[in-house]
Amino acid sequence: MKRYVKWLSEYWFLISYLVIFFQPEWINAAEITKTRPNILYIMADDHAAHAISAYGSKINQTPNIDRLAKEGMRFDLCLVTNSICTPSRAAIITGKYAHKNGVPVFNSIDPKEPTTPQYLQKSGYYTGMIGKWHLGTDPVGCDFWEVLPGQGSYYDPLFITQKGLVKEKGYTTDIITDKAISFLKNRPKDKPFFLMCHHKAPHRTWQPKEVYRKKWEKIKVPEPETFNDDYSTRCEAAKEATMRIDRDLQPFDYKIKPPEGLTGQALKQWKYQRYMQDYLACIDSVDESIGNILKELDNEGIANNTIVVYTSDQGFFLGDHNWFDKRFMYEETLKMPFLVRWPAVIKPGSVNKQMVLNVDFAPTFLECAGVSIPNDIQGKSFMSMFKGEIPPNWRKSMYYRYYHYPFHHQVQPHYGVRTLRYKLIYFNKLNAWELYDLETDPHELKNVYADEKYKEIVKDLKVELTKLRKEVDDNDRFADKIPRDDVDAVLKRFKKKK
Ligand code: CA
């Protein structure tokens, strides 16, 4: 026995070298299982990138979310393929566009539709979903899940759990955080994990925690540059949309009575302040949550090989163009924040300017986990960007399509193409076009579709749009008819109101 020990100690270095160099299959598989990264995918609801200080916010500070940018990578051109809650969630989790995954509006996802947690669970991950789910049917492929019904509420929320309905007491952002931390503490330690921690905040009806409400009560929030957009060069869709700060915010949004005698521009400015104060106060709780979750990863000693993503299901208008809400293909709502930290791989403080899409998240997560990407996934993995590489022939244009009309805010259906410089939008029911030159007009205030100077550009963009529609195989499945369950549910609610 002693002889073997002596032999081993003398030749250990050589043996290790041979094992690493030749990587026999059994060693490789075991190593991969042991070293596969944990994935913590945190998502807020309606959190615009321009309300995150790491993205240069002029209106608030988010020190904990910023930590992910400082210690990881910030993506500056992450775009959503349909700027609305449920469809974006479905696109993210399936890696497919709405016409393929069957979720163009607020309809339920088919539980038979394969999703990221299912693939990861099958490959040996411990999977979890906590918070806002909003895909109708119960999560599939999750070892642990506790989700809010529909939009959920800000206070004393009800959760649908594997054991039935549970009513919690307290502030929802904090409760989701506590549940995520408890997941991290109690997970099986011999498996990598995939956790979706999805906040309800800062979705309307912006109800902040008292401490942050009070903080913002007296803060004057700067107005955006496009606050007084008069839509003069846009088509009728902008005028038809009912999400204007001055006209469409409701008393339940601003919660207190406007000062006596306030009218016109002054009243609009007052409403904007009330909207933003509560919206930003809700974000303070989300930021606090990220701080606590990152602390827990440090406590567990797993930060180094845990991928932490912070994103939002789409962007949001923060008084931009006199609007709240989302839906339009304009920049403020098309852009999603996407921050990712993975100390073992990503260089701290790096910035990525490549065009990535929400349909890319699923294949990216799968590649990070060493799972092969199924052929029917339409997005592309951008994992190599984490290492600072750009995949060959990476996309320079993207396809967008919005369907939800005539419901909630009356935003006309539209589709279009965004390239690195231009954006061409087609409002199909109006047969109207808009073109923006993002280099000369980054705020999209001047529709130049009819400008002679852009004639050739329009021609090229139409070719590109046709090409993209073909590539993603958009057969106009929902062009004339959006799924009935959504229509029925909305109509029922409308009837009740009357
Ligand atoms: Ca949303």
CSV table of N, CA and C and ligand atoms in Angstrom, one decimal, residues 44-47 83-86 88-89 132 134 151 200 203 312-316 326, ligand 1:
chain,number,residue,atom,x,y,z
A,44,ALA,N,-37.3,42.2,-14.4
A,44,ALA,CA,-38.3,43.1,-13.9
A,44,ALA,C,-39.4,43.3,-15.0
A,45,ASP,N,-40.5,43.9,-14.7
A,45,ASP,CA,-41.6,44.1,-15.6
A,45,ASP,C,-41.7,45.6,-16.0
A,46,ASP,N,-41.4,45.9,-17.2
A,46,ASP,CA,-41.6,47.3,-17.7
A,46,ASP,C,-40.5,48.2,-17.2
A,47,HIS,N,-39.3,47.7,-16.9
A,47,HIS,CA,-38.2,48.5,-16.4
A,47,HIS,C,-37.4,49.0,-17.6
A,83,SER,N,-43.2,44.3,-28.2
A,83,SER,CA,-43.0,45.0,-26.9
A,83,SER,C,-44.2,44.9,-26.0
A,84,ILE,N,-44.4,43.8,-25.4
A,84,ILE,CA,-45.5,43.7,-24.5
A,84,ILE,C,-45.3,42.4,-23.6
A,85,CYS,N,-45.8,42.5,-22.4
A,85,CYS,CA,-45.4,41.5,-21.3
A,85,CYS,C,-45.4,40.0,-21.7
A,86,THR,N,-46.6,39.5,-21.9
A,86,THR,CA,-46.7,38.1,-22.1
A,86,THR,C,-46.0,37.6,-23.4
A,88,SER,N,-43.4,38.8,-24.9
A,88,SER,CA,-42.0,38.8,-24.7
A,88,SER,C,-41.5,37.7,-23.8
A,89,ARG,N,-42.3,37.4,-22.7
A,89,ARG,CA,-41.9,36.3,-21.9
A,89,ARG,C,-42.0,34.9,-22.6
A,132,LYS,N,-43.5,36.9,-11.1
A,132,LYS,CA,-44.4,37.1,-12.2
A,132,LYS,C,-44.2,36.2,-13.4
A,134,HIS,N,-47.1,35.1,-15.8
A,134,HIS,CA,-48.0,35.7,-16.7
A,134,HIS,C,-48.0,35.0,-18.1
A,151,GLN,N,-51.2,39.4,-13.3
A,151,GLN,CA,-50.3,40.6,-13.0
A,151,GLN,C,-49.9,40.5,-11.5
A,200,LYS,N,-42.7,41.7,-10.3
A,200,LYS,CA,-43.8,42.3,-10.9
A,200,LYS,C,-43.6,43.8,-11.1
A,203,HIS,N,-44.3,47.5,-12.9
A,203,HIS,CA,-45.5,47.5,-13.8
A,203,HIS,C,-46.6,48.4,-13.2
A,312,SER,N,-35.5,43.2,-18.5
A,312,SER,CA,-36.9,43.5,-18.3
A,312,SER,C,-37.6,43.0,-19.5
A,313,ASP,N,-38.9,42.7,-19.4
A,313,ASP,CA,-39.6,42.0,-20.5
A,313,ASP,C,-39.7,43.0,-21.7
A,314,GLN,N,-39.6,44.2,-21.6
A,314,GLN,CA,-39.4,45.2,-22.6
A,314,GLN,C,-39.0,46.5,-22.0
A,315,GLY,N,-38.9,47.6,-22.9
A,315,GLY,CA,-38.7,48.9,-22.4
A,315,GLY,C,-40.0,49.6,-22.0
A,316,PHE,N,-40.0,50.9,-21.8
A,316,PHE,CA,-41.1,51.6,-21.4
A,316,PHE,C,-41.0,53.1,-21.7
A,326,LYS,N,-46.0,50.9,-23.5
A,326,LYS,CA,-44.9,50.4,-24.3
A,326,LYS,C,-45.5,50.1,-25.7
B,1,CA,CA,-44.0,44.2,-19.2
